[in-house]
Amino acid sequence: MLNDTPLRTKMIIYTVLGVFLILTASTAVIINTVTTQEENLAYQQSVEMSSNYANQFNADMKANFAIARSISTTMSSYETGNRTEALRILENLLIDNPDLLGTYVAFEPDAFDGKDSEYAGTRAHDETGRFVPYWNKMNGNMTVEPLLHYEDSDYYQIPKATKQDVLTEPYFYEGVFMVSYVSPIIKNGKFAGIGGVDVSLEYVDEVVSKVLTFDTGYAFMVSNRGILLSHPTHKDWIGKKNLYDFGGDEIQKASLDIKDGVSGHLETIDSTTGKTVIMFYEPVETGDFSFVLVVPKEEMLAGVSDLRNRLLIISAVSILFMAVLTYMIARSITRPINEIVKDFKNIAQNAVKGELGVRADTNVGIDFREIPRGLNEILNAVVIPIRETMRVTNALSKGELKERVNVEVQGEFRELEDTLDKFSETLNLIIDDSNAVLKAFQHNDFKRPIRVQGEGDFKLLTDGIEETRLVLDRVTTQRREAEKSLLDYSRELEQSNKLKEEMERIINNSPVIVFLWKYEEGWPIEFVSENVTQLGYEVEDFTSNRMLYADIVYHEDLKQVEDELSRNVETGCDAYNSEYRIFTRSGDIRWVDERTFIQRDETGGIHLQGIILDITEHKKADEALLQMEDIRKKEIHHRIKNNLQVISTLLYLESGNFSDQMVIEAFRNSQHRVKSMALVHEKLYQSEDMASVDFSDYIQNLANYLFGAYSVGSGNISLKLDVDDVFLGMDTAVPVGIIINELVSNSLKHAFSEGENGEISICLKKEENRKNDSSGGEKVDIRTRSKIGVPGKCFSLVVRDNGKGFPEEIDFRETDSLGLQLVVSLVDQIEGSIELKTGKGTEFRIRFRELKYRQKL
């Protein structure tokens, strides 16, 4: 049915229907988009207003907090201790900041200047004299009075417990609704008091109550717990009403968001007006408050509804106008179209007959003139490529492969001509490349490959030529490689002979003697280099078996050489070095360094090759260096001992410049410690190996020195020694000597009363294993290091006195005494354990193992 409908009618129907649908859809989208944007804009404006007010109050609260921190910081660093001056500072802050209700500080007892008792019951102090001034304007005039209830109020107790800044919850004080900003005063890391300011919340209500939005919108403030801080109409709700009192799930959710410091908005029924409102809330971060903006939804979206109605009217008028316009356009289009259809029919009839020269009449309206012109251009674009293709095809059939398409065309006609040109070019390249390969064959060049691979039947041609080339190239290459291998072998053989002669000449002219012997008894020699004459022997002495290699090895070293060779053969070693002595023919003994190579053949047979070098002079030089090193070590220990003696003397002389007995005692203790170290170096200097100290002799000398230093040589205190023959290295002897010095000094100074008889004993024993030792009824304090528990040779040191005993209330590991601190530290250093027994007198029992360190260079 539609096929029989005139074009004009269909254009009018389709156009009007399409315009109607498009305008309807676009109008709906525009209305939805614009109204959504307007609605979002209204929401955004309300959110921004809430955020701006919240930021304003946040800045005010930060400023108030800064004043509180300024007070606490000033008081923390305030060293003058002038209470009048501190009162003046607080008064000036209240004068300079008229928005404040009060300024104050509150110190812990005697934390300000330690003089609380002098100010008991005076102005700005409590009955104990604590400095707790509170400057305020509660009654209009500035007055100062002592703070109240600070012992049980949050504004004092929370900063004291947390040492953090505190902003209190809003509260009523003498009829004034306010908050307090409090900062702790910290001195030397300890809480000393608080500094703070009070701010009335009346100004918050005044500012917020003046906020108006749209026609009847209003605002109020709440704390993070939902308590009303302001309200434009219900002033009696301030500080008493809570958001939870208004009920409703939405209000409950908003209350939780405000408590968590989260911003948002919700739609609810205003309990004051009964209208549907949008409630926007923004947190005030510093005070944990929130600013709440209440906007009637109808007023906020009034502009959105008006805009929607206007857009609907505009859309209806547009649809009516487009229907009239479509009818007029359809009438102006159908007439020239009919004429154009006639020309198309005429061209089609002639094209069927093969007459491609017929063209369309272009005498139509300017708007449709391009249609017949375009048709004529299409006909020309089809005819010209067909004729050009026919020309090039005829040329190819005659063998003219250089011929190409010369007409510029587009689209699929371009592809047709490109395909024809590509075919001509490919065919030409295949022929040229194949001719180049065949010409190379004529010059015995079989390396030039086929570079242009044909397709289809052409591929049979190119593959055949390439296979022929590869066969010829392989045959030629094999022939050339065989010739080169023969030439290289002859050169290598000649070079090998020259190298052998050169190596023999080098070996015979060097101090190194080469042997090749059998792994048999006495080591029969199969080969020896001619320079064996260095030792006075001839080559024939060994190759004739008149002499074996074992015959020239020094008899005291022969067993070592035999064992070392057997061990390396059995372990599968390929090469090793050894030093031993040999005889020359004249009977001289020379030291040699031998590098032995052990070679094994496929049958398991072993062949030995040795290279020996005379190192006699090197050995003599080493012995001389060792003697010089011993002399140097003795000199070092002697100089260290002398320097330590000088330091000890300087400490003694310097102590005479002081009258304070504690200072003199400190110098004397340092003098004794230096003396104990000097004795170690003196014993090392006197020892034969200069590596260890005869500790029994060392303890005797140290004890005699200490008894003499404390004037006990012929007194009532006796010394008992029980010391094994123990030799300790310096790294262990120095700390153990200082430990004995400290423990014996402590006993001499503190164990006995004036004129009392007593005994100090020192016992040093060797132990194989650590044993637990405890006496029933005695109090033992043990400090242990795990390495002593490992089986092996250990030492036990016991320093004991029968004096009045070590004080029970003192932990010897935590005492302020430098001497005992040194003892504990040095026991750790030598990886030992220490026990204290205080049953009868004082006994320190120390177990340790001698430290083994690498030799210091």
Tab-separated table of N, CA, C and O in Angstrom, residues 695 699 702-703 706-707 719-723 736-748 751 759-764 796-802 823 834-838 840-848:
chain	number	residue	atom	x	y	z
A	695	PHE	N	97.801	-14.964	85.134
A	695	PHE	CA	96.798	-14.248	85.896
A	695	PHE	C	96.948	-14.451	87.409
A	695	PHE	O	96.493	-13.616	88.194
A	699	ILE	N	96.879	-11.172	89.710
A	699	ILE	CA	95.931	-10.939	90.806
A	699	ILE	C	96.678	-10.583	92.093
A	699	ILE	O	96.265	-9.703	92.852
A	702	LEU	N	97.844	-6.960	91.763
A	702	LEU	CA	96.728	-6.023	91.814
A	702	LEU	C	96.177	-5.910	93.237
A	702	LEU	O	95.882	-4.806	93.722
A	703	ALA	N	96.014	-7.056	93.929
A	703	ALA	CA	95.490	-7.035	95.295
A	703	ALA	C	96.442	-6.285	96.226
A	703	ALA	O	96.015	-5.481	97.071
A	706	LEU	N	95.940	-2.575	95.672
A	706	LEU	CA	94.700	-2.036	96.223
A	706	LEU	C	94.759	-1.965	97.742
A	706	LEU	O	94.290	-0.985	98.350
A	707	PHE	N	95.328	-3.003	98.406
A	707	PHE	CA	95.446	-2.966	99.864
A	707	PHE	C	96.350	-1.812	100.295
A	707	PHE	O	96.104	-1.144	101.304
A	719	LEU	N	94.075	-10.794	103.248
A	719	LEU	CA	93.814	-11.223	101.880
A	719	LEU	C	94.099	-12.711	101.757
A	719	LEU	O	95.139	-13.189	102.187
A	720	LYS	N	93.152	-13.418	101.133
A	720	LYS	CA	93.325	-14.852	100.904
A	720	LYS	C	93.179	-15.103	99.404
A	720	LYS	O	92.177	-14.739	98.800
A	721	LEU	N	94.213	-15.740	98.807
A	721	LEU	CA	94.209	-16.012	97.371
A	721	LEU	C	94.183	-17.515	97.131
A	721	LEU	O	94.906	-18.264	97.809
A	722	ASP	N	93.359	-17.948	96.191
A	722	ASP	CA	93.312	-19.352	95.752
A	722	ASP	C	93.179	-19.328	94.236
A	722	ASP	O	92.076	-19.335	93.693
A	723	VAL	N	94.301	-19.267	93.529
A	723	VAL	CA	94.299	-19.025	92.086
A	723	VAL	C	95.070	-20.131	91.387
A	723	VAL	O	96.213	-20.440	91.756
A	736	VAL	N	88.509	-8.640	82.966
A	736	VAL	CA	88.502	-9.396	84.226
A	736	VAL	C	89.295	-8.649	85.296
A	736	VAL	O	88.896	-8.598	86.467
A	737	GLY	N	90.426	-8.005	84.917
A	737	GLY	CA	91.202	-7.228	85.869
A	737	GLY	C	90.414	-6.066	86.440
A	737	GLY	O	90.453	-5.784	87.640
A	738	ILE	N	89.644	-5.360	85.562
A	738	ILE	CA	88.833	-4.235	86.048
A	738	ILE	C	87.733	-4.748	86.979
A	738	ILE	O	87.392	-4.115	87.984
A	739	ILE	N	87.140	-5.927	86.657
A	739	ILE	CA	86.100	-6.502	87.526
A	739	ILE	C	86.669	-6.771	88.918
A	739	ILE	O	86.056	-6.419	89.949
A	740	ILE	N	87.871	-7.395	88.989
A	740	ILE	CA	88.492	-7.683	90.299
A	740	ILE	C	88.779	-6.377	91.024
A	740	ILE	O	88.545	-6.248	92.232
A	741	ASN	N	89.270	-5.383	90.276
A	741	ASN	CA	89.569	-4.073	90.889
A	741	ASN	C	88.320	-3.484	91.534
A	741	ASN	O	88.361	-3.007	92.681
A	742	GLU	N	87.160	-3.505	90.819
A	742	GLU	CA	85.939	-2.896	91.337
A	742	GLU	C	85.407	-3.659	92.558
A	742	GLU	O	84.992	-3.058	93.552
A	743	LEU	N	85.402	-5.010	92.490
A	743	LEU	CA	84.831	-5.790	93.585
A	743	LEU	C	85.699	-5.710	94.848
A	743	LEU	O	85.183	-5.570	95.969
A	744	VAL	N	87.026	-5.783	94.686
A	744	VAL	CA	87.913	-5.692	95.850
A	744	VAL	C	87.854	-4.288	96.454
A	744	VAL	O	87.824	-4.104	97.676
A	745	SER	N	87.809	-3.249	95.573
A	745	SER	CA	87.717	-1.874	96.072
A	745	SER	C	86.436	-1.686	96.864
A	745	SER	O	86.434	-1.036	97.933
A	746	ASN	N	85.304	-2.221	96.378
A	746	ASN	CA	84.037	-2.100	97.093
A	746	ASN	C	84.131	-2.759	98.477
A	746	ASN	O	83.608	-2.234	99.483
A	747	SER	N	84.760	-3.945	98.532
A	747	SER	CA	84.886	-4.625	99.822
A	747	SER	C	85.745	-3.810	100.787
A	747	SER	O	85.431	-3.666	101.975
A	748	LEU	N	86.862	-3.254	100.291
A	748	LEU	CA	87.745	-2.468	101.150
A	748	LEU	C	87.059	-1.206	101.662
A	748	LEU	O	87.285	-0.766	102.792
A	751	ALA	N	82.714	-2.951	103.121
A	751	ALA	CA	82.342	-4.201	103.780
A	751	ALA	C	82.581	-4.180	105.293
A	751	ALA	O	81.891	-4.891	106.039
A	759	GLU	N	88.213	-10.504	106.303
A	759	GLU	CA	89.005	-11.211	105.302
A	759	GLU	C	88.374	-11.024	103.921
A	759	GLU	O	87.151	-11.088	103.766
A	760	ILE	N	89.213	-10.785	102.923
A	760	ILE	CA	88.791	-10.721	101.513
A	760	ILE	C	89.511	-11.836	100.782
A	760	ILE	O	90.749	-11.960	100.887
A	761	SER	N	88.752	-12.659	100.073
A	761	SER	CA	89.359	-13.778	99.349
A	761	SER	C	89.049	-13.652	97.860
A	761	SER	O	87.974	-13.200	97.475
A	762	ILE	N	90.034	-14.065	97.045
A	762	ILE	CA	89.893	-14.100	95.584
A	762	ILE	C	90.232	-15.507	95.134
A	762	ILE	O	91.322	-16.018	95.437
A	763	CYS	N	89.312	-16.111	94.401
A	763	CYS	CA	89.500	-17.500	93.939
A	763	CYS	C	89.269	-17.535	92.436
A	763	CYS	O	88.225	-17.080	91.952
A	764	LEU	N	90.218	-18.077	91.669
A	764	LEU	CA	90.099	-18.225	90.215
A	764	LEU	C	90.442	-19.661	89.861
A	764	LEU	O	91.558	-20.122	90.104
A	796	SER	N	86.079	-19.919	86.670
A	796	SER	CA	85.204	-19.449	87.744
A	796	SER	C	85.983	-18.464	88.601
A	796	SER	O	87.065	-18.787	89.097
A	797	LEU	N	85.443	-17.237	88.742
A	797	LEU	CA	86.074	-16.200	89.557
A	797	LEU	C	85.142	-15.891	90.727
A	797	LEU	O	83.965	-15.576	90.513
A	798	VAL	N	85.662	-15.982	91.971
A	798	VAL	CA	84.876	-15.691	93.172
A	798	VAL	C	85.617	-14.627	93.974
A	798	VAL	O	86.794	-14.808	94.313
A	799	VAL	N	84.915	-13.503	94.236
A	799	VAL	CA	85.448	-12.444	95.107
A	799	VAL	C	84.507	-12.369	96.311
A	799	VAL	O	83.316	-12.078	96.148
A	800	ARG	N	85.060	-12.643	97.528
A	800	ARG	CA	84.212	-12.810	98.705
A	800	ARG	C	84.799	-12.009	99.879
A	800	ARG	O	86.017	-11.841	99.985
A	801	ASP	N	83.906	-11.452	100.709
A	801	ASP	CA	84.337	-10.864	101.969
A	801	ASP	C	83.371	-11.325	103.062
A	801	ASP	O	82.243	-11.718	102.777
A	802	ASN	N	83.806	-11.283	104.305
A	802	ASN	CA	82.957	-11.696	105.427
A	802	ASN	C	82.499	-10.484	106.232
A	802	ASN	O	82.332	-10.541	107.446
A	823	VAL	N	81.032	-3.570	86.384
A	823	VAL	CA	81.124	-5.018	86.593
A	823	VAL	C	80.088	-5.738	85.734
A	823	VAL	O	80.393	-6.687	85.003
A	834	ILE	N	76.921	-13.834	86.264
A	834	ILE	CA	77.296	-13.300	87.576
A	834	ILE	C	76.236	-13.649	88.599
A	834	ILE	O	75.039	-13.595	88.288
A	835	GLU	N	76.666	-14.067	89.797
A	835	GLU	CA	75.756	-14.376	90.894
A	835	GLU	C	76.189	-13.576	92.129
A	835	GLU	O	77.385	-13.403	92.383
A	836	LEU	N	75.214	-13.105	92.882
A	836	LEU	CA	75.477	-12.390	94.130
A	836	LEU	C	74.884	-13.200	95.282
A	836	LEU	O	73.692	-13.518	95.266
A	837	LYS	N	75.703	-13.528	96.277
A	837	LYS	CA	75.237	-14.224	97.464
A	837	LYS	C	75.465	-13.313	98.676
A	837	LYS	O	76.549	-12.754	98.853
A	838	THR	N	74.436	-13.180	99.493
A	838	THR	CA	74.496	-12.213	100.600
A	838	THR	C	74.189	-12.879	101.943
A	838	THR	O	73.685	-12.234	102.854
A	840	LYS	N	76.335	-14.640	104.283
A	840	LYS	CA	77.343	-14.274	105.288
A	840	LYS	C	78.386	-13.421	104.580
A	840	LYS	O	79.262	-13.938	103.913
A	841	GLY	N	78.249	-12.157	104.738
A	841	GLY	CA	79.107	-11.251	104.000
A	841	GLY	C	78.603	-11.083	102.567
A	841	GLY	O	77.405	-11.226	102.293
A	842	THR	N	79.493	-10.815	101.655
A	842	THR	CA	79.131	-10.598	100.236
A	842	THR	C	80.026	-11.458	99.365
A	842	THR	O	81.259	-11.476	99.537
A	843	GLU	N	79.404	-12.182	98.411
A	843	GLU	CA	80.171	-13.030	97.507
A	843	GLU	C	79.664	-12.811	96.078
A	843	GLU	O	78.483	-12.962	95.800
A	844	PHE	N	80.577	-12.436	95.188
A	844	PHE	CA	80.284	-12.342	93.753
A	844	PHE	C	80.950	-13.526	93.071
A	844	PHE	O	82.180	-13.710	93.180
A	845	ARG	N	80.140	-14.348	92.377
A	845	ARG	CA	80.659	-15.536	91.672
A	845	ARG	C	80.427	-15.301	90.172
A	845	ARG	O	79.292	-15.113	89.732
A	846	ILE	N	81.498	-15.314	89.408
A	846	ILE	CA	81.442	-15.011	87.964
A	846	ILE	C	82.023	-16.186	87.196
A	846	ILE	O	83.103	-16.686	87.525
A	847	ARG	N	81.301	-16.638	86.219
A	847	ARG	CA	81.800	-17.686	85.304
A	847	ARG	C	81.949	-17.084	83.918
A	847	ARG	O	81.075	-16.335	83.458
A	848	PHE	N	83.033	-17.434	83.240
A	848	PHE	CA	83.264	-16.877	81.912
A	848	PHE	C	84.156	-17.817	81.112
A	848	PHE	O	84.774	-18.728	81.651
